[in-house]
Structures are given as C-alpha cells and as structure tokens.
C-alpha cells in the first residue's frame, strides 16, 4: 500500500528504504530494521542519476554529503546510508522514548549529521512533527489568538511572573492619559482620575524622522479628548490599536499621544512616572520590525522557509496513538517536512528559529529595530509581558521565558538579561557583598553595556533613557547615584572602556560630545559601546572624597545632569604618550625612585579620537586585583580647564585642590615588581578632582 502512495519526486529506493521507514515507525508495518531506523547501500552512479532525475532525497544527500565525501577519497563506488529518527533529549531513538520524531541522524559512509524536523502550521504532518516554522502572518487572527493564549497561560501558570506583578490583573493604576480604542471610529484621549485601576497596553516603538503632525500638543489636547482624526495617525499606531482591540483591551498608552509634546512640565511629570507606565501595563506591544512609526509592524513576514530541504512524510491514521500502533488507511495523507542541518553547515536557517537581539553580545543585524534604540531597553525590561513583532515573526516574552508564538525554536542564550527578582521587592534586604548583591550589581553593568550599544535621537537623553531602570536598582545598589554609576561601587564602576571597534578594525573612537552630557569619568559621556572591568574582589588603591552633581531637574534624580565633579584621594603618576595605533595609545611611565631607574610602558584604549594628540598624561591607581594582588588597574587622565568638563554651576571648588583632570582611558598592568609596588604604595596620596 505504501508503494501506491509514492510521489514522483522520490525514487523507488529512497521511498522504500527511507520514507516508508517513517511509515513503519508510525503504523507498525513489518521491516527487517528497527522501527524508526533504516539502512541501505546504493552505488554512487545510481545515487547521482536519481538526484539528477529530481529525486528529493538523493538530491538532499548530494547537497549535504557529496563534497565532504569527495575530500575523503577519490573512489567511492558504494554508499552506505543509515537514517535514524530521534526524539527527546540527546537524539534518543523514537523506539526508546515512544514520542514523535523531532530530529533525524543521517550517516553516509561514516559521515554523520543531525537534522531538526519542522513543518508549518496546518500541514497534515503537523500532528506528528511538533517543531514549527516561524509564523509569517503576525497580524492574522490565528496568530493573535495564539498570542492571547500565551498571555493567559503566563497569568495562570507562571508563579515568577505573578510574584513580580505589582497589582492584581485589572486593578493596576492607570497612567495620566490613555487612548480609548473601544470604538475605532472614535479614538480619543481619556484622563483617568488619580488612583483609578484597570487594564491597558503600552506601546514600545521607534519614532523615526517623520514629522510629528499626529502628536499631542497643548493646542490639540482638548480636541483629542473628543476625537482623534485617525487619518493622520501613522501605520504603527494603527497596527497597535488593531492588536489592542484583538486582545480585548480597551486602553492603549502611546508616548506621542499621551504626553504633551510641547510642554516641558508635562514631560518631566511623565518621565517621573515612566517606570510605572511599563511596570503596570497588562502587556507591552514591541513594534520591533518597524524602523519608523510610518512603517507599521503587521506586514506578513517571509512565507517560504529557505535553507532547508523539504521531504515528504507519510501520516498515520491515528494521531493520538503511540508509535507502532494503529493501521494505515487507503486515504493516508502525505505531509511535507523541513529538514534543517544542525551541524556541519554552521547554524539554523533563520526561517526556523530566532536568536537574541541583545546588541552587545551578538554580531549581525538584530531581529528587532527596537533592539537598536536606547529608550526601548527599559521599556522591554520593565514590562511584565511583551508581544514582540520582530522582523521574522511574533514572540511572547515574560519574566519567565521568551518563545516564538506558534512554537518555533528561539535561542535565548544571549538574550537581554532580565531584571533580578529582588529589585521587584524593594523592601527585601540584600546584604552588600553577598552573592546575590554581586549578581545584581553585575546585572546592572551588563544592562549598561547593552544600552551603550543603542542609538538615541537626542544624545542628551543618555542618562534619562535609562533612568527608570536606575530607579529600580536604587533600593539595592544605591541610594546615591552618580551619573550612571553607584557611589557604593564607584571605584569599580570607574573602570570602563569603549568596546573594540568593528572586528579587526583599529579606527579611533568618536569625537567629544558637542554638548555637556555627563562628566568624563561616567560611561554616559561616551558615544560608543562600553564594557566594564569590574572586580569586586580587588583592593582599593583610591578613596572617594567628594562627589558633586548638578541635576537638570531635582525631581529626576536619575536623569540628566548639567555638571559634576569627583574628588579622589590617590597617588598620581606622571607619564607621556609615545605613540598610538588607531584607538590604542602607548605611554611611558616616569621613574619615581631608585627602584625604577628606567621608565616602563603601558597601553590603553582611548574614548575619543581627539585624545590621540594628548601627550601629557597621568595615571591614578584605582584597584589592585588578581592572585596575590599583583595586577593594577587605574585611570589615565590629562589636565583640563576648570570649566570645560565641569559643567554649569557646580559651585566653589574644595580647598586644597590643585589641577583639574579629565578621564582619557583606563589601563592595567600585572606582575608588579619592586618598582611598580613602590609606585602603588610608596607615593603619597593627594586629592585629585576629575570632571
């Protein structure tokens, strides 16, 4: 009966030896080989002839194995082909675990490769092949219905998500303004009374460079409370309204419509409550596929997967039975299954899985445009649940997991790290220096590293766009916050540097910021991805004496600063630049005693390309670390005019301070000898002001 089903695109040998072994596996037919396993030999001449005649299986083998086998030997008249269908962990044979196949191992003349098995939703094989391709129709009702089921499952079955939810579902305090989407023909802004509870969805998206004709202003607020002209709304806003209504939610928060864009007072008020907007939202819609607000995010993604071989699959009669049970029927169906190579060819084709969109940890293009934008990081991390409309498919993310809607594989090994559970419980005491405290501090540094890779339309928002996250970490790492650093760990946090340029590149860094943004010792002053050298096990070689910051708005303690300085008590080593290569400078440290009769050299990576020209440099030792503490890490600084980096209205300088310095780089050298040991501990400390 299996022979009568044979498709013209499969040769007789492949049909009888491979395809029908699936049939035997599922339906209990009698074969000499173990169910789920097949082995046969075929001449290379016949193999190639069948491939050239259009046999999908033989063509698959030729594409996957031919070149590799030719490298092994020039004479290979007989090919031995072994196929084993697997399920469960570690490619367990299906006959041992009794569940449906998820992968297959194909061995040709000893060359083994593993393949994941996928099919699309609605294919006859979908009842048995459980892995799915990505959903391309992200705005279709079936996709949004699946997303709704994921949301309900999270609310019902995820204890971690329930534990961090600040209010019961449906009773969270509503923001100052919302868009009422109950009638798509009469969209309007509502201003709930303070303390009013309910459900709303928040939107995270990229504005782009479009003219802001639709945004709320002091002039149109009154009319928007009656009706918003939907014809002026960009496509991303229309799509967000559609998804909100499809999920059965009435209210939608959109910053462009719910914040008065020409009112500084309203902006400051809403920034003060930005943390709560996303924390309290029932769900956040992440319009990741839209590079600008005019694009929208519900377009169909690529429908036909590429990078895989499509092969037929004979479906048994009884989808509910176990393997080896049930009988075939004359109406047996043939599905189509995608075979995706797991090894030998590098990686999954992108039509079958998604990977992390954490920019600091991955090369290549992100799967969401929102992963490139600074503001969107805190919007994602603060949200209890998110629907992410990536460039490939639709994802659901919550505090417990990230998964593709529809079941396609998602590799989240390098995903943006979630916020630690402890910061959602500010009254919970976490002892400084404990493993949990160090983990939370390390998580903050990783978040800053990811954030530093992202873009901001207004560079002066560098501290503001991460302020809501800083507010979340403050009860544990704070309370004192210093322009992106924490006073408690300030010495360790000073040890940051720009990440390497493009792979293999030695081009210098960006220019100094055109306007004041942060002190030079803060990572927020740099227009480059940064990484930290934090090592909490080190011995401090400096002491914080004073830290002064001037905030633009006192109600926003984690927001923009307009001036600042730092006074350290430390030794100061004079050195001189002797050369540079791209963004790395080489400098010579001057001797200080008979212990060091000759200068010695060190290198450092600068933050700004202008600093290539700086010749007179100093080192401030910060930490001594490593086994037996034989490595020193410190700041490389240069003299600066008092008012250049200090910013506005910092106030009078501390008595006894001499020259003012600014940060140029950080440096490290190990194997401390007598000369450098003397420099670390023998040179008297002075008070040094950094701006």
XYZ file of C-alpha atoms in Angstrom:
691
model
C 0.000 0.000 0.000
C 2.914 2.325 0.721
C 4.128 1.857 -2.854
C 0.820 3.141 -4.206
C 1.429 6.404 -2.323
C 4.877 7.026 -3.794
C 5.371 10.537 -5.061
C 7.083 11.133 -8.424
C 9.755 13.359 -6.788
C 11.121 10.415 -4.750
C 12.957 7.475 -6.355
C 11.916 3.890 -5.572
C 14.978 3.157 -3.402
C 14.513 6.241 -1.242
C 10.776 5.596 -0.944
C 11.148 2.018 0.155
C 14.204 2.430 2.370
C 13.678 5.844 3.962
C 10.226 7.330 3.560
C 8.369 4.120 4.341
C 10.545 3.547 7.408
C 8.682 6.534 8.831
C 5.511 4.726 7.826
C 6.682 1.579 9.583
C 7.593 3.599 12.626
C 4.189 5.153 12.920
C 1.956 2.311 11.770
C 3.602 -0.933 12.817
C 4.445 -2.442 9.423
C 6.986 -5.273 9.361
C 10.532 -4.352 8.364
C 13.822 -6.101 8.873
C 15.213 -2.983 10.539
C 14.197 -1.446 13.814
C 11.226 0.952 13.502
C 12.467 4.495 13.057
C 15.722 3.289 11.573
C 16.703 2.420 8.016
C 19.898 1.403 6.289
C 20.704 0.692 2.669
C 23.517 0.764 0.138
C 23.437 2.406 -3.252
C 26.008 2.861 -5.996
C 27.304 6.353 -6.481
C 26.318 6.205 -10.145
C 22.683 5.414 -9.301
C 22.684 7.963 -6.499
C 23.779 10.795 -8.772
C 21.468 9.641 -11.561
C 18.463 9.739 -9.205
C 19.499 13.173 -7.946
C 19.768 14.496 -11.495
C 16.350 12.993 -12.269
C 14.789 15.075 -9.477
C 14.625 12.692 -6.503
C 14.398 14.999 -3.493
C 16.075 12.541 -1.140
C 19.037 11.774 -3.395
C 19.437 15.462 -4.194
C 19.365 16.183 -0.460
C 22.162 13.646 0.143
C 24.196 15.007 -2.760
C 23.954 18.571 -1.498
C 24.754 17.642 2.088
C 27.455 14.986 1.680
C 28.938 14.882 -1.816
C 31.735 17.431 -1.391
C 32.714 16.137 2.028
C 32.881 12.544 0.804
C 34.947 13.525 -2.211
C 37.501 15.062 0.123
C 37.848 11.763 1.940
C 38.570 9.583 -1.080
C 38.510 9.728 -4.850
C 36.948 6.278 -5.164
C 33.578 5.719 -3.533
C 31.557 3.349 -5.757
C 29.225 2.194 -2.973
C 27.480 4.477 -0.490
C 26.175 3.137 2.802
C 23.259 5.267 4.029
C 21.887 4.967 7.560
C 18.891 7.004 8.762
C 17.630 7.149 12.356
C 14.656 9.215 13.501
C 15.025 10.636 17.013
C 13.007 12.336 19.715
C 13.607 13.655 23.186
C 16.947 14.779 24.611
C 20.300 13.756 23.182
C 18.754 12.404 19.956
C 17.136 9.454 21.752
C 15.719 6.935 19.239
C 11.946 7.211 18.993
C 11.549 3.498 19.603
C 13.056 4.019 23.078
C 11.092 7.070 24.170
C 7.832 6.425 22.315
C 7.202 10.028 21.275
C 7.075 11.782 17.952
C 10.271 12.488 15.992
C 11.976 15.855 16.405
C 15.195 15.123 14.566
C 16.986 12.626 12.352
C 20.568 11.411 12.135
C 21.772 10.600 8.628
C 25.126 8.838 8.192
C 26.678 8.334 4.758
C 29.899 6.300 4.662
C 30.558 7.203 8.288
C 29.903 10.958 7.861
C 27.171 11.791 10.390
C 24.942 14.836 10.510
C 21.919 15.702 12.613
C 18.789 17.413 11.267
C 15.913 19.081 13.065
C 12.476 18.274 11.633
C 9.935 21.071 11.165
C 6.635 21.588 9.456
C 4.257 24.509 9.064
C 1.031 25.018 10.968
C -1.845 23.292 9.146
C 0.267 20.732 7.285
C -1.008 17.121 7.637
C 2.349 16.217 9.229
C 1.841 18.814 11.975
C 0.066 16.248 14.164
C 3.286 14.225 14.432
C 6.118 16.669 13.728
C 5.904 19.043 16.668
C 8.522 21.633 15.721
C 7.181 24.583 13.776
C 8.468 27.072 11.301
C 8.109 30.733 12.227
C 4.647 32.257 11.869
C 4.817 34.720 8.965
C 1.286 36.181 9.247
C 1.812 38.041 12.520
C -1.323 40.160 12.244
C -3.744 37.395 11.269
C -6.440 36.363 13.756
C -4.940 32.898 14.326
C -1.565 34.448 15.304
C -3.144 36.943 17.697
C -5.393 34.213 19.146
C -2.281 32.132 19.831
C -0.622 35.163 21.411
C -3.648 35.677 23.611
C -3.384 32.050 24.777
C 0.286 32.619 25.695
C -0.700 35.669 27.753
C -3.415 33.737 29.567
C -1.016 30.874 30.248
C 1.506 33.312 31.730
C -1.117 34.823 34.031
C -2.358 31.390 35.070
C 0.769 29.231 35.240
C 3.855 31.406 35.802
C 4.469 31.918 39.539
C 7.587 34.053 38.871
C 5.551 36.474 36.763
C 2.799 36.652 39.370
C 5.378 37.339 42.071
C 6.713 40.468 40.337
C 3.323 41.813 39.217
C 2.732 44.854 41.449
C -1.080 44.710 41.309
C -3.728 42.083 40.576
C -4.684 41.877 36.896
C -7.221 44.595 36.084
C -6.502 46.783 39.112
C -3.176 48.437 38.219
C -3.198 52.259 38.492
C -3.868 53.794 35.097
C -1.469 56.434 33.665
C -2.369 60.118 33.413
C -3.614 59.711 29.847
C -4.622 56.828 27.590
C -6.048 56.320 24.122
C -9.522 54.783 24.270
C -9.659 52.188 21.478
C -13.135 50.801 22.209
C -14.569 52.474 19.097
C -12.079 52.529 16.189
C -14.187 55.218 14.529
C -13.958 57.491 17.554
C -10.486 57.190 19.044
C -9.942 59.714 21.817
C -7.766 60.515 24.816
C -9.038 59.907 28.323
C -7.570 61.217 31.572
C -8.464 58.755 34.355
C -8.929 60.084 37.855
C -5.868 59.520 40.082
C -5.919 56.069 41.623
C -8.236 54.586 39.000
C -7.372 50.949 38.301
C -7.770 48.917 35.136
C -6.030 47.211 32.231
C -4.093 48.939 29.499
C -1.454 48.068 26.909
C 1.715 50.126 26.363
C 3.464 50.592 23.013
C 7.241 50.459 22.523
C 8.303 51.648 19.068
C 10.817 53.646 17.042
C 9.718 57.180 16.219
C 11.944 57.739 13.208
C 12.373 61.069 11.460
C 8.730 61.628 10.407
C 7.063 64.980 11.053
C 5.194 64.820 14.384
C 1.859 66.008 13.000
C -0.142 63.439 14.957
C 1.383 64.016 18.394
C -0.454 65.621 21.265
C 0.269 69.296 21.923
C -1.215 71.944 24.176
C -3.188 73.209 21.176
C -4.877 69.921 20.180
C -5.309 68.205 23.571
C -8.897 69.406 24.010
C -9.965 68.187 20.573
C -8.134 64.866 21.060
C -10.246 64.260 24.160
C -13.280 64.274 21.865
C -11.884 62.528 18.785
C -8.540 61.907 17.128
C -8.533 62.141 13.354
C -7.371 58.615 12.536
C -6.307 59.629 9.025
C -3.279 61.468 10.437
C -2.098 58.570 12.544
C 0.948 56.664 11.207
C 0.711 52.951 10.425
C 2.457 51.745 13.586
C -0.194 53.476 15.699
C -2.982 51.928 13.589
C -1.413 48.481 13.984
C -1.074 48.909 17.748
C -4.757 49.854 18.001
C -5.688 46.773 15.960
C -3.676 44.448 18.240
C -5.056 46.094 21.385
C -8.629 45.513 20.242
C -7.858 41.949 19.074
C -6.598 41.145 22.572
C -9.769 42.502 24.145
C -8.188 45.515 25.867
C -9.736 48.972 25.784
C -6.891 51.362 26.602
C -3.535 51.932 24.894
C -0.633 54.083 26.113
C 1.452 55.744 23.374
C 4.034 58.317 24.414
C 3.463 60.504 21.348
C -0.247 60.821 22.165
C -0.273 60.505 25.971
C 2.473 63.043 26.732
C 2.023 66.691 25.734
C 4.998 67.054 23.440
C 5.406 70.844 23.665
C 5.076 71.032 27.460
C 8.315 70.649 29.426
C 6.334 70.436 32.635
C 4.221 67.536 31.361
C 7.285 65.743 30.004
C 9.025 65.956 33.385
C 5.895 64.748 35.141
C 5.557 61.737 32.849
C 9.284 60.941 32.996
C 8.958 60.857 36.765
C 6.339 58.092 36.369
C 7.796 56.304 33.323
C 8.806 53.298 35.396
C 5.212 52.729 36.484
C 3.789 53.079 32.965
C 5.527 49.902 31.771
C 5.583 48.109 35.137
C 1.797 48.382 35.496
C 0.888 47.682 31.864
C -1.062 44.476 31.250
C 1.115 43.984 28.166
C 3.641 45.892 26.063
C 3.441 45.787 22.267
C 7.000 45.910 20.932
C 6.864 47.127 17.318
C 10.280 45.678 16.598
C 10.015 45.257 12.838
C 9.215 48.930 12.171
C 12.251 51.144 11.578
C 9.973 54.191 11.893
C 6.457 54.949 13.088
C 5.187 55.221 9.497
C 6.086 51.628 8.548
C 3.723 49.582 10.715
C 4.574 46.128 12.055
C 1.816 43.738 10.932
C 3.089 43.017 7.419
C 3.445 39.342 6.505
C 6.965 38.031 7.011
C 8.728 35.742 4.545
C 6.338 32.827 3.940
C 8.506 30.126 2.400
C 11.402 28.971 4.579
C 14.815 28.854 2.972
C 17.954 26.959 3.863
C 16.248 23.593 4.361
C 15.257 20.525 2.360
C 11.547 19.685 2.054
C 10.792 15.948 2.113
C 7.505 14.020 2.203
C 6.185 12.436 5.377
C 3.538 9.684 5.441
C 0.929 10.394 8.091
C -0.711 7.546 10.042
C -4.411 7.224 10.607
C -4.471 7.755 14.356
C -2.704 10.932 15.500
C -3.437 10.130 19.115
C -1.791 6.725 19.163
C 1.776 5.845 20.024
C 4.297 4.644 17.527
C 3.816 1.086 16.317
C 0.071 1.185 16.950
C -2.783 1.823 14.527
C -3.149 0.804 10.909
C -2.775 2.810 7.698
C -5.805 3.680 5.666
C -6.250 3.949 1.905
C -6.755 7.678 2.465
C -3.372 8.109 4.180
C -2.082 11.671 3.823
C 1.388 12.836 2.903
C 2.739 15.904 4.649
C 5.846 17.919 3.918
C 8.645 18.204 6.482
C 11.612 20.597 6.518
C 14.999 19.015 7.300
C 17.365 21.585 8.829
C 21.034 20.758 9.343
C 22.246 21.216 12.921
C 25.956 20.644 12.354
C 28.452 20.688 9.579
C 26.710 23.643 7.937
C 27.029 26.101 10.796
C 23.655 27.168 12.163
C 19.899 27.051 11.832
C 18.437 28.806 8.798
C 16.745 31.952 10.060
C 13.307 30.865 8.837
C 13.219 28.217 11.556
C 14.383 29.982 14.670
C 15.142 33.329 16.216
C 18.095 34.369 18.302
C 18.790 37.018 20.878
C 18.515 40.661 19.888
C 20.986 41.803 22.537
C 23.301 44.081 20.574
C 26.278 43.955 22.914
C 26.556 40.190 22.653
C 25.975 39.450 19.007
C 27.292 40.358 15.588
C 24.955 40.919 12.672
C 21.573 42.561 12.344
C 19.152 42.434 15.274
C 15.784 40.736 14.925
C 14.000 43.895 16.120
C 14.623 47.577 15.339
C 13.643 48.400 18.905
C 16.771 46.455 19.948
C 18.799 49.300 18.443
C 17.092 52.125 20.346
C 18.079 53.341 23.801
C 14.632 54.156 25.163
C 13.287 50.745 24.184
C 15.607 48.815 26.516
C 13.962 49.941 29.729
C 10.544 49.647 28.110
C 11.218 45.960 27.467
C 12.875 45.134 30.784
C 10.243 46.886 32.896
C 7.342 45.137 31.134
C 5.925 42.065 32.843
C 4.778 40.714 29.474
C 5.558 41.743 25.886
C 4.466 40.798 22.383
C 7.486 41.423 20.173
C 6.792 41.822 16.458
C 10.290 41.008 15.211
C 11.477 41.220 11.625
C 10.952 37.449 11.372
C 7.891 36.516 13.410
C 5.859 37.154 16.570
C 7.369 36.481 20.001
C 5.990 36.403 23.518
C 8.293 37.441 26.356
C 7.594 37.464 30.057
C 9.723 37.304 33.185
C 9.832 33.513 32.929
C 10.648 32.881 29.267
C 10.827 34.082 25.665
C 9.171 31.975 22.980
C 8.045 32.282 19.411
C 4.285 32.293 19.061
C 3.407 29.050 17.293
C 6.261 27.019 18.744
C 9.273 27.725 16.507
C 12.611 27.476 18.288
C 14.085 30.572 19.954
C 17.709 30.655 21.088
C 17.735 32.992 24.079
C 21.199 32.083 25.341
C 22.385 35.647 24.704
C 19.084 37.413 25.282
C 18.880 40.761 27.046
C 19.208 39.740 30.724
C 16.005 40.028 32.731
C 15.872 42.138 35.836
C 16.750 40.237 39.050
C 13.744 39.210 41.123
C 15.000 41.070 44.187
C 14.650 44.526 42.656
C 10.900 43.999 42.297
C 10.747 43.741 46.100
C 12.421 46.953 47.340
C 11.749 46.145 50.985
C 13.732 42.922 50.740
C 17.190 43.324 52.300
C 20.142 42.181 50.205
C 23.452 42.325 52.075
C 26.198 44.166 50.266
C 28.964 41.793 49.212
C 26.676 38.758 49.246
C 26.456 36.558 46.179
C 23.006 37.939 45.374
C 24.171 41.556 45.754
C 27.169 40.977 43.468
C 24.868 39.292 40.952
C 22.542 42.309 40.945
C 25.456 44.719 40.525
C 26.823 42.600 37.685
C 23.390 42.600 36.037
C 23.324 46.401 36.138
C 26.704 46.550 34.415
C 25.525 44.108 31.710
C 22.425 46.217 31.119
C 24.576 49.344 30.743
C 26.794 47.505 28.264
C 23.752 46.574 26.171
C 22.315 50.080 26.494
C 25.580 51.709 25.383
C 25.291 49.880 22.041
C 21.961 51.524 21.276
C 21.103 54.754 19.498
C 19.364 57.867 20.774
C 17.791 60.544 18.601
C 18.803 63.102 21.231
C 22.214 62.210 22.719
C 21.469 64.376 25.763
C 18.923 61.695 26.774
C 21.790 59.297 27.571
C 21.018 59.183 31.313
C 17.302 59.952 31.052
C 16.505 56.993 28.779
C 17.808 54.517 31.368
C 16.629 56.426 34.451
C 13.608 54.190 35.111
C 15.907 51.156 35.306
C 18.293 53.020 37.624
C 15.321 53.802 39.856
C 14.526 50.081 40.039
C 18.089 49.181 41.084
C 18.497 52.067 43.539
C 16.996 50.399 46.665
C 19.724 47.743 46.488
C 22.719 49.363 44.758
C 22.018 52.924 45.883
C 20.634 55.121 47.062
C 23.356 57.522 45.869
C 23.622 57.590 42.072
C 26.386 59.382 40.201
C 25.622 59.912 36.502
C 25.216 56.200 35.690
C 27.486 54.895 38.472
C 26.696 53.920 42.065
C 28.555 55.593 44.938
C 28.860 52.255 46.775
C 30.771 50.706 43.864
C 32.131 53.860 42.310
C 35.789 52.792 42.210
C 34.954 49.539 40.392
C 32.431 51.281 38.132
C 35.020 53.860 37.038
C 36.874 51.056 35.249
C 35.011 51.057 31.938
C 36.362 51.339 28.425
C 34.995 51.505 24.868
C 34.485 48.095 23.332
C 36.694 47.219 20.400
C 35.738 48.749 17.076
C 34.482 46.626 14.198
C 36.187 43.245 14.198
C 39.810 43.688 13.250
C 39.493 47.470 12.971
C 41.787 49.905 14.711
C 39.988 53.115 13.805
C 39.777 55.743 16.566
C 36.698 56.428 18.678
C 34.086 59.136 18.139
C 34.590 62.814 18.868
C 33.900 64.533 22.144
C 30.148 65.204 22.575
C 29.083 68.550 21.172
C 27.163 69.414 24.340
C 27.596 68.563 28.011
C 26.060 65.199 28.858
C 27.978 63.757 31.797
C 31.375 64.013 33.496
C 34.256 62.405 31.617
C 34.516 59.629 34.240
C 30.940 58.449 33.503
C 30.239 55.925 30.725
C 27.356 58.223 29.728
C 29.888 60.706 28.342
C 30.948 58.265 25.600
C 29.328 57.785 22.195
C 30.475 54.183 21.978
C 29.624 50.721 23.300
C 31.388 50.203 26.625
C 32.464 47.297 28.768
C 33.410 47.186 32.453
C 36.462 45.764 34.173
C 34.596 45.396 37.463
C 36.264 43.142 40.011
C 34.722 43.321 43.464
C 37.489 41.151 44.945
C 40.124 43.850 44.440
C 41.896 46.023 46.994
C 41.081 49.745 46.586
C 44.048 51.991 45.842
C 41.987 55.187 45.962
C 39.305 56.667 48.168
C 36.243 58.714 47.259
C 36.417 62.082 48.985
C 33.616 64.016 47.331
C 31.124 63.664 44.500
C 29.128 66.646 43.282
C 26.433 66.539 40.607
C 24.006 69.185 39.384
C 20.733 67.736 38.086
C 18.731 69.420 35.370
C 15.590 68.648 37.351
C 15.713 67.820 41.066
C 12.597 65.653 40.720
C 14.522 63.352 38.376
C 17.487 62.167 40.490
C 18.399 59.524 37.908
C 18.019 61.830 34.924
C 20.060 64.402 33.043
C 22.985 66.176 34.726
C 24.328 69.598 33.751
C 27.556 69.485 35.744
C 29.622 67.290 38.001
C 32.976 66.534 39.555
C 34.642 63.782 41.545
C 37.417 64.102 44.120
C 39.601 61.068 44.789
C 42.370 60.617 47.314
C 45.011 58.673 45.371
C 48.575 58.734 44.107
C 49.263 60.398 40.780
C 51.855 59.013 38.360
C 53.110 61.167 35.548
C 53.571 59.583 32.132
C 53.885 60.594 28.482
C 52.332 59.251 25.305
C 54.913 57.741 22.973
C 52.696 56.555 20.115
C 49.306 55.270 19.058
C 47.664 52.756 16.768
C 44.018 53.512 15.997
C 42.226 53.828 19.344
C 45.130 52.455 21.416
C 47.790 54.734 22.837
C 51.147 53.736 24.238
C 52.628 55.741 27.072
C 55.770 55.763 29.157
C 55.573 55.920 32.961
C 58.294 58.058 34.538
C 60.504 56.646 37.305
C 59.945 57.855 40.873
C 62.848 56.346 42.813
C 65.933 54.170 42.624
C 63.560 51.197 42.481
C 62.696 52.262 38.929
C 65.845 53.569 37.215
C 64.213 53.358 33.786
C 60.715 54.252 32.541
C 58.323 51.427 31.650
C 55.477 51.409 29.154
C 51.764 50.587 29.103
C 48.886 50.776 26.593
C 45.250 51.904 26.857
C 42.226 52.313 24.599
C 41.027 55.915 24.367
C 37.405 57.055 24.363
C 37.693 59.945 21.898
C 39.763 60.309 18.762
C 40.946 63.803 19.746
C 42.825 62.256 22.668
C 45.306 60.706 20.244
C 47.007 64.109 20.298
C 47.272 64.303 24.104
C 50.888 63.870 25.176
C 50.971 64.752 28.890
C 49.180 62.049 30.858
C 48.849 60.819 34.433
C 47.741 57.517 35.961
C 45.523 57.284 39.023
C 45.756 53.764 40.533
C 42.240 52.551 41.401
C 42.282 48.811 42.177
C 44.848 46.102 42.864
C 43.479 42.696 41.883
C 44.354 39.121 40.982
C 46.136 36.279 42.718
C 48.316 37.829 45.434
C 47.002 41.187 44.112
C 49.731 41.542 41.521
C 47.742 43.496 38.901
C 46.942 47.193 38.995
C 44.036 48.861 37.223
C 43.707 52.616 37.010
C 42.521 55.723 35.193
C 44.556 57.555 32.572
C 43.850 61.300 32.855
C 45.032 64.603 31.457
C 44.794 68.206 32.654
C 41.645 70.131 31.836
C 40.451 73.689 32.242
C 38.189 74.048 35.258
C 35.038 74.964 33.348
C 35.338 72.727 30.289
C 34.146 69.362 31.609
C 32.859 70.542 34.965
C 29.564 71.719 33.506
C 27.354 74.508 34.789
C 27.110 75.839 38.348
C 28.885 73.047 40.188
C 29.761 75.504 42.914
C 33.017 76.547 44.557
C 35.918 74.117 44.464
C 37.125 72.291 47.551
C 40.008 73.932 49.383
C 43.430 72.461 48.690
C 42.688 71.149 45.212
C 45.260 71.757 42.529
C 44.923 70.955 38.859
C 41.683 69.664 37.363
C 41.806 66.438 35.334
C 39.548 64.585 32.980
C 39.451 60.910 32.070
C 41.171 59.732 28.884
C 41.233 55.926 29.288
C 41.831 53.101 31.734
C 44.931 50.947 31.955
C 46.129 47.738 33.542
C 49.473 46.094 34.083
C 50.376 42.967 36.000
C 53.307 41.197 37.612
C 54.023 44.127 39.892
C 57.748 44.380 40.506
C 59.546 46.318 43.188
C 59.443 49.480 41.098
C 55.711 49.387 40.492
C 54.989 48.090 44.003
C 56.685 51.200 45.312
C 54.601 53.345 42.975
C 51.388 51.710 44.211
C 52.077 52.066 47.925
C 55.058 54.393 48.318
C 53.880 57.545 46.544
C 51.893 59.866 48.864
C 48.218 60.341 48.061
C 46.779 63.697 47.036
C 43.256 64.939 46.412
C 42.537 64.847 42.672
C 39.487 66.473 41.075
C 38.057 64.758 37.997
C 35.496 66.469 35.781
